[in-house]
mmCIF file of C-alpha atoms in Angstrom:
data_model
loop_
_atom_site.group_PDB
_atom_site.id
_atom_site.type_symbol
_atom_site.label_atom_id
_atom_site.label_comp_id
_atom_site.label_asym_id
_atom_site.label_seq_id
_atom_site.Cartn_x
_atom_site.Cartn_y
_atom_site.Cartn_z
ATOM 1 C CA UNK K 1 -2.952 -1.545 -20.330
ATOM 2 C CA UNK K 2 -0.383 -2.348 -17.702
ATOM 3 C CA UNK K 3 -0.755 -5.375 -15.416
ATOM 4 C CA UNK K 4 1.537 -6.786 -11.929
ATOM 5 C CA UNK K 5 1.872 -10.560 -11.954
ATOM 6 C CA UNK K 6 2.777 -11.876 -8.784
ATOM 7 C CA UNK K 7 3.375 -15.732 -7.498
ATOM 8 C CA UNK K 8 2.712 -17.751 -6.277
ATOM 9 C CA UNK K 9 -0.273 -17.127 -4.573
ATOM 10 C CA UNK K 10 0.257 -19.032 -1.899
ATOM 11 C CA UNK K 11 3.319 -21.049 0.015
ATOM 12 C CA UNK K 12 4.065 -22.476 2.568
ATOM 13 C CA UNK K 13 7.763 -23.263 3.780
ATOM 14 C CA UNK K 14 10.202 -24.720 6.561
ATOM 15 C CA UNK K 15 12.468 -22.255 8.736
ATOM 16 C CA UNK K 16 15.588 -22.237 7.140
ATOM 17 C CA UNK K 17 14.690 -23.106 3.576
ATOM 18 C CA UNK K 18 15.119 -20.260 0.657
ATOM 19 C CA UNK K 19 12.709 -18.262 -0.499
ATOM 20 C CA UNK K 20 11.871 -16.720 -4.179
ATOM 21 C CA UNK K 21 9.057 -14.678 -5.174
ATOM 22 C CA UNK K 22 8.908 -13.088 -8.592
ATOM 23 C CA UNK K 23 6.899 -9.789 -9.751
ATOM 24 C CA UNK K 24 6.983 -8.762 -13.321
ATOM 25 C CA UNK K 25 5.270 -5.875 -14.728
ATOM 26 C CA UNK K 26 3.878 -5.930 -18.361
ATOM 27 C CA UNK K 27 2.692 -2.752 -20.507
ATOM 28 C CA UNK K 28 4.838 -0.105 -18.800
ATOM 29 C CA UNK K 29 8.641 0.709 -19.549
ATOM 30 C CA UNK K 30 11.138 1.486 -16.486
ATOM 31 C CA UNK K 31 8.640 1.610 -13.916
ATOM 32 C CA UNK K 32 9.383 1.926 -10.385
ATOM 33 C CA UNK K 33 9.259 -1.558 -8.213
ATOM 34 C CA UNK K 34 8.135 -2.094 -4.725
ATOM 35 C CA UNK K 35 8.226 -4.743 -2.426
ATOM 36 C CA UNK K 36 6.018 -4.209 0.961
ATOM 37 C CA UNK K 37 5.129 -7.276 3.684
ATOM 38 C CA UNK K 38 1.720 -7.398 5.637
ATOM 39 C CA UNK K 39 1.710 -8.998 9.215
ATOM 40 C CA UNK K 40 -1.576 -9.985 10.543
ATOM 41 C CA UNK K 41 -3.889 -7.554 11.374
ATOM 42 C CA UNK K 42 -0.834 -5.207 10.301
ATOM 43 C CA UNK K 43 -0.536 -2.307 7.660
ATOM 44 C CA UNK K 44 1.631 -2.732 4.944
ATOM 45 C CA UNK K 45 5.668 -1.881 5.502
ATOM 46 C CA UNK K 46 7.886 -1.460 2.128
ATOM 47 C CA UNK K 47 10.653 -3.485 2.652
ATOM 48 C CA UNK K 48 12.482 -2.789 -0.775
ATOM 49 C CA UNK K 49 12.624 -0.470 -4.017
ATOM 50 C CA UNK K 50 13.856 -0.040 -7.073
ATOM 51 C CA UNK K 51 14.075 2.750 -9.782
ATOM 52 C CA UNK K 52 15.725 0.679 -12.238
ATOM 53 C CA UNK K 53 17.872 -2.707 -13.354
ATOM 54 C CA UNK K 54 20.108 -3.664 -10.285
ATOM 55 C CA UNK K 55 19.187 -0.833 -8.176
ATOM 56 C CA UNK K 56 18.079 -1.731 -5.055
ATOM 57 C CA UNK K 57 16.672 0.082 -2.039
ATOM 58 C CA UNK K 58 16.492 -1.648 0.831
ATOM 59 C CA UNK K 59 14.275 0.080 3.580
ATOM 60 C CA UNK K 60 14.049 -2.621 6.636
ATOM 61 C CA UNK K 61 17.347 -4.853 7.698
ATOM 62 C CA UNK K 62 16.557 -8.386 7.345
ATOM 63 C CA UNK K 63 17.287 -11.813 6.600
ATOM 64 C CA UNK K 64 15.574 -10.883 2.719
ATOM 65 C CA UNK K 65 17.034 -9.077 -0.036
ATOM 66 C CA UNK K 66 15.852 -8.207 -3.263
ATOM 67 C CA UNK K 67 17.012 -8.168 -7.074
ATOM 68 C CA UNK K 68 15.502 -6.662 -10.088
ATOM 69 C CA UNK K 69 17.929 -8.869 -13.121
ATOM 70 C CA UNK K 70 14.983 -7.289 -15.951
ATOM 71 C CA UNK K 71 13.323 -3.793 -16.532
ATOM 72 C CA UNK K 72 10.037 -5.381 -15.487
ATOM 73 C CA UNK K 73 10.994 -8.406 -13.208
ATOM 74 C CA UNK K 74 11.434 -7.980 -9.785
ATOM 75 C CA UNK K 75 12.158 -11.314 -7.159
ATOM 76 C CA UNK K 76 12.204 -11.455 -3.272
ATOM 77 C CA UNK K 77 14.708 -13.764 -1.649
ATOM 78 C CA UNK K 78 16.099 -15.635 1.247
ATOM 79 C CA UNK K 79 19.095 -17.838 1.952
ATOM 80 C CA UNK K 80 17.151 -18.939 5.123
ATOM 81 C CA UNK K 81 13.331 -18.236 6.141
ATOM 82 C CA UNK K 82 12.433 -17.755 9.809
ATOM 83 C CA UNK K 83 9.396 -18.058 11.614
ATOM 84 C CA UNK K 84 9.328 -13.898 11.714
ATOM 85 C CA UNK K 85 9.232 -14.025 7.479
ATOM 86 C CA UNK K 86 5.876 -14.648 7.790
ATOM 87 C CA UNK K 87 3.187 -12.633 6.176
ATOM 88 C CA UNK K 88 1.564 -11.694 3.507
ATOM 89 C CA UNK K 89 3.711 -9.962 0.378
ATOM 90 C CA UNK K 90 2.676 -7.615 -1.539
ATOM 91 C CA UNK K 91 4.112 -6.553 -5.341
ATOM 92 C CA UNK K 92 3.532 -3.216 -6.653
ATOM 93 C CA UNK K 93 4.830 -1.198 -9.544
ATOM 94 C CA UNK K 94 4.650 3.194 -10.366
ATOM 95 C CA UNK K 95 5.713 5.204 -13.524
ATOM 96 C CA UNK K 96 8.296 7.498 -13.344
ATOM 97 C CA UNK K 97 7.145 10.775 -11.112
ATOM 98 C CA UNK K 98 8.920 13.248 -13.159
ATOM 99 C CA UNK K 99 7.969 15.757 -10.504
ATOM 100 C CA UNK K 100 4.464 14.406 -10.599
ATOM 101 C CA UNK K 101 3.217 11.883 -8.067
ATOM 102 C CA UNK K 102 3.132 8.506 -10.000
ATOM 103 C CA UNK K 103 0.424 5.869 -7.722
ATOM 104 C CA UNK K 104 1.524 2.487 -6.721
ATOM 105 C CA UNK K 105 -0.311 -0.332 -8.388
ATOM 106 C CA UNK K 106 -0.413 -3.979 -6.143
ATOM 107 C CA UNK K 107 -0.083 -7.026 -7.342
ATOM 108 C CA UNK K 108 -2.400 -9.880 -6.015
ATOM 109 C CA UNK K 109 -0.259 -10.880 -2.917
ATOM 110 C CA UNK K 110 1.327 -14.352 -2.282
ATOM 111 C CA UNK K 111 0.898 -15.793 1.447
ATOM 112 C CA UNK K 112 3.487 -16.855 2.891
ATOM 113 C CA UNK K 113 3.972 -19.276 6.077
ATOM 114 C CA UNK K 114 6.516 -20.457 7.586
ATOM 115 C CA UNK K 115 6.838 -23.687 9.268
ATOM 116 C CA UNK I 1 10.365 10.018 10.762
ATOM 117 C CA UNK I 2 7.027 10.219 9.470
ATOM 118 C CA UNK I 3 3.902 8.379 11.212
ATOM 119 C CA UNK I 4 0.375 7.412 9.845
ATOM 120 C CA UNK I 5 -2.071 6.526 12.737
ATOM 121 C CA UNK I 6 -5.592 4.613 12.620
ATOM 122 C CA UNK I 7 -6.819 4.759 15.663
ATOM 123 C CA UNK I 8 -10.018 2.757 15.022
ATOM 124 C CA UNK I 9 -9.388 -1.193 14.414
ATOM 125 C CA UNK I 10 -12.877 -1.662 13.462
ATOM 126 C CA UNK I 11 -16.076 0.352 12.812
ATOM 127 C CA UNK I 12 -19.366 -0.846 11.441
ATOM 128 C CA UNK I 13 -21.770 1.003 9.145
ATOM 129 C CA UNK I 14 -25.817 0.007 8.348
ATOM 130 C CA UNK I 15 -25.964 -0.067 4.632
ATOM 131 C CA UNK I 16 -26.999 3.322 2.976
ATOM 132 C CA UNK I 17 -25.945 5.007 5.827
ATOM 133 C CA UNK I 18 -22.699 7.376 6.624
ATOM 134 C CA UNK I 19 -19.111 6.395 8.251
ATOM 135 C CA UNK I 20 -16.009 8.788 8.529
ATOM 136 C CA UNK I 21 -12.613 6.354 9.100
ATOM 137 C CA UNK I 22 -10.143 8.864 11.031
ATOM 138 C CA UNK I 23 -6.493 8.772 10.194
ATOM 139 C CA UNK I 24 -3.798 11.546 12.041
ATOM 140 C CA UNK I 25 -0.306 11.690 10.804
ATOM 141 C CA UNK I 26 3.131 13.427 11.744
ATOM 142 C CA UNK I 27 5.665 14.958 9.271
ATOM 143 C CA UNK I 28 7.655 18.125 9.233
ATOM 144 C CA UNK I 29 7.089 18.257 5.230
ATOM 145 C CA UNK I 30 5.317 20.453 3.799
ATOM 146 C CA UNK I 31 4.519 18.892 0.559
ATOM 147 C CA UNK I 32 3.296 15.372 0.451
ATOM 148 C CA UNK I 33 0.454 13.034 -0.589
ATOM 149 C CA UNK I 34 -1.885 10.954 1.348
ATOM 150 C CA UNK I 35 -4.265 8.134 0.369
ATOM 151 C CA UNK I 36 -6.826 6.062 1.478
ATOM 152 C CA UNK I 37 -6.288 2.289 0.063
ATOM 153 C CA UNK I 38 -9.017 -0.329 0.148
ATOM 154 C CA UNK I 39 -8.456 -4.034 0.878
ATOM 155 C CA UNK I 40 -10.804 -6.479 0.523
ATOM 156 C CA UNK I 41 -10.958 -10.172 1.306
ATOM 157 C CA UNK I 42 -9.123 -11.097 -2.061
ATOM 158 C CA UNK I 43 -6.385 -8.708 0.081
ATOM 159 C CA UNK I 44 -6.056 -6.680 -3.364
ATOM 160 C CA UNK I 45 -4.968 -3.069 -2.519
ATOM 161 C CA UNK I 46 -7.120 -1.038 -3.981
ATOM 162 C CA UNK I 47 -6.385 2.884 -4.392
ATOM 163 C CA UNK I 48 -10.075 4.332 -3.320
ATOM 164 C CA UNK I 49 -8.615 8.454 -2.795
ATOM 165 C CA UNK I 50 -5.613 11.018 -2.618
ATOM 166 C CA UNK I 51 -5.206 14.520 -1.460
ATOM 167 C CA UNK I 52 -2.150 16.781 -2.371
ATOM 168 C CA UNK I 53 -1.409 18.648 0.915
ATOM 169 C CA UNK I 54 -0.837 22.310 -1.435
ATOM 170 C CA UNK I 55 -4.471 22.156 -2.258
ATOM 171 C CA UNK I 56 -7.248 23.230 0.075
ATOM 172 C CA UNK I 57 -9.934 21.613 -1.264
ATOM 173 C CA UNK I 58 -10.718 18.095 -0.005
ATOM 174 C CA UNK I 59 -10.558 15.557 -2.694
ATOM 175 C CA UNK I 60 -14.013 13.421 -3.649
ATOM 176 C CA UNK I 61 -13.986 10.028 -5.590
ATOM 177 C CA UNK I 62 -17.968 9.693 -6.213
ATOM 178 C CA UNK I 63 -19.315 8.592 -2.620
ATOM 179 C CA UNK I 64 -15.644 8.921 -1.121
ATOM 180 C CA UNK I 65 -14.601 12.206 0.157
ATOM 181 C CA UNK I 66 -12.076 13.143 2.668
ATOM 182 C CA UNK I 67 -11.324 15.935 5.416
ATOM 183 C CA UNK I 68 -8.014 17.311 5.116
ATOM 184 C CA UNK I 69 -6.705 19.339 8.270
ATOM 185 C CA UNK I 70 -3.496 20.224 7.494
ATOM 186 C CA UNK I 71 -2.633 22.070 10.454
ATOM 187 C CA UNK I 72 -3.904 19.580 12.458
ATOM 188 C CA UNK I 73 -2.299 16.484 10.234
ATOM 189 C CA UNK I 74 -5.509 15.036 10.184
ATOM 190 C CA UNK I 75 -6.825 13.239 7.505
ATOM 191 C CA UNK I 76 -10.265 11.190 7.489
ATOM 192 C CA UNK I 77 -12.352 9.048 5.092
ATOM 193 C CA UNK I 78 -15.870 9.691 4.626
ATOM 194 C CA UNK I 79 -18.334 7.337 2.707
ATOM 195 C CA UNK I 80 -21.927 7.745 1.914
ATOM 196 C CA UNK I 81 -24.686 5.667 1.267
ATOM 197 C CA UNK I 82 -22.287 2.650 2.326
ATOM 198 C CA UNK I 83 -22.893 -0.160 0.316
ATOM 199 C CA UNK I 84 -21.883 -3.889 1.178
ATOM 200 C CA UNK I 85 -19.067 -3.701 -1.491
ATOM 201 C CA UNK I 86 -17.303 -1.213 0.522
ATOM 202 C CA UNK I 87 -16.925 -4.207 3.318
ATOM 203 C CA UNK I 88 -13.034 -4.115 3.855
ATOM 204 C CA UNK I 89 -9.948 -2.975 5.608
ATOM 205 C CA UNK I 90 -9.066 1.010 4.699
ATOM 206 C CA UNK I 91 -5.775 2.174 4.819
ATOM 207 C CA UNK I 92 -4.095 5.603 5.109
ATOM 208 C CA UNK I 93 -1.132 6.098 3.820
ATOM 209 C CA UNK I 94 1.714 8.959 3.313
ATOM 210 C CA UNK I 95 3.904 9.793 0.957
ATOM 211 C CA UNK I 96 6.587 12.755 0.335
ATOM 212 C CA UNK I 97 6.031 14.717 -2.851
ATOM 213 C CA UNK I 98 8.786 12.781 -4.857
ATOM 214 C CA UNK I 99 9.851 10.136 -3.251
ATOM 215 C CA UNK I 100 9.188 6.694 -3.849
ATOM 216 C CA UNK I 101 7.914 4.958 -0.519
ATOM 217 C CA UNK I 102 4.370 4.865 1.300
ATOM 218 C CA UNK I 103 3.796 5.121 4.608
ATOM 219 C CA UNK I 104 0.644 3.224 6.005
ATOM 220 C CA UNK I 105 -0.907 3.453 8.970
ATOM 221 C CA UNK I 106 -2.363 0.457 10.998
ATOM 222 C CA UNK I 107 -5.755 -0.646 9.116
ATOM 223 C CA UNK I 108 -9.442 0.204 10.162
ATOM 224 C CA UNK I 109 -11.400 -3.081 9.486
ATOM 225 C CA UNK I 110 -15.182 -1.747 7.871
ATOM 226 C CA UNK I 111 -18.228 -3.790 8.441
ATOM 227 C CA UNK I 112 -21.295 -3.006 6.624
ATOM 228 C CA UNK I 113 -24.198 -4.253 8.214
ATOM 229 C CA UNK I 114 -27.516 -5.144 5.840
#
């Protein structure tokens, strides 16, 4: 069965310090990556995507970017957090549609504060 | 651009009773997908229903069912017999037959009262 490992769970950081937040996917082969941020009391907004190695999507301008270096591995980053980069993030993966809709399985979340 | 909207932050619910969570959204598409997802306190989203807009009939998951207006882009939740398990915020969410993003709206927070 497939399973979305996300960490860490929980971190807390100073403004201006990098971030890194990894997602790896295992049981599944070229799936589709997602990366979406929760603010308090918020719904969820996708801030990046990927259909395969190096491909990036990114949906929202911002001081983040994202990279996807293995089929199944996908990492959040930042040179520089601040305050605003604050939220909870939120990992999910899909098979490949193939003209059917694939759903988006989450990860656990990692909670992130800034400082 | 294509809107989800919740426009109740918070209902509450006696156990074993009935609550419909109300969700509207805007899109000139005319083929898409929309969900409700559940989040509990471990802030795991869960998928709880879908509905493909080409079919007519509303889509039921056990004691989840939903009411799809298409014409009015209305799309709400409705769970029976509520149990205290079902304690958590509901999402609705949208998403264009093949593309790869969701859409959520805002959140209802559900509170089931024993």
């Amino acid at each position: 069965s497939q399973t979305i490992h996300q960490w860490p769970a929980t971190l807390v950081q100073p403004v201006g310090s990098p971030l890194s937040l990894e997602c790896t996917v295992e049981g599944t082969s070229n799936p589709n990556l997602y990366w979406y941020r929760q603010a308090a009391g918020r719904g969820l907004q996708l801030l990046f995507y990927s259909v395969g190695i190096g491909q990036i999507s990114s949906e929202v301008p911002q001081n983040l970017s994202a990279s996807r270096p293995q089929d199944r591995q996908f990492i959040l980053s930042s040179k520089k957090l601040l305050l605003s980069d604050s939220g909870f993030y939120l990992c999910a993966w899909s098979a490949l549609g193939q003209g059917v809709y694939q759903p988006q399985h989450f990860g656990d979340g990692t909670r992130l504060s800034i400082l | 651009a294509q809107t989800v909207t919740q426009s109740q932050p918070e209902m509450s619910v006696q156990e074993a009773e009935t609550v419909t969570l109300s969700c509207t959204y805007d899109t000139s598409e005319s083929d898409y997908y929309l969900f409700w997802y559940k989040q509990p306190p471990s802030r795991q989203m869960i998928l709880v229903i879908r509905q493909e807009a080409y079919k007519q009939q509303n889509a039921t998951e056990n004691r989840f069912s939903v009411n799809f207006q298409k014409a009015a882009k209305s799309f709400s939740l409705k769970i029976s017999d509520s149990q205290l398990g079902d304690a958590a915020m509901y999402f609705c969410a949208y998403s264009i037959q093949g593309a790869q993003k969701l859409v959520f709206g805002q959140g209802t927070r559900l509170t089931i009262n024993p």
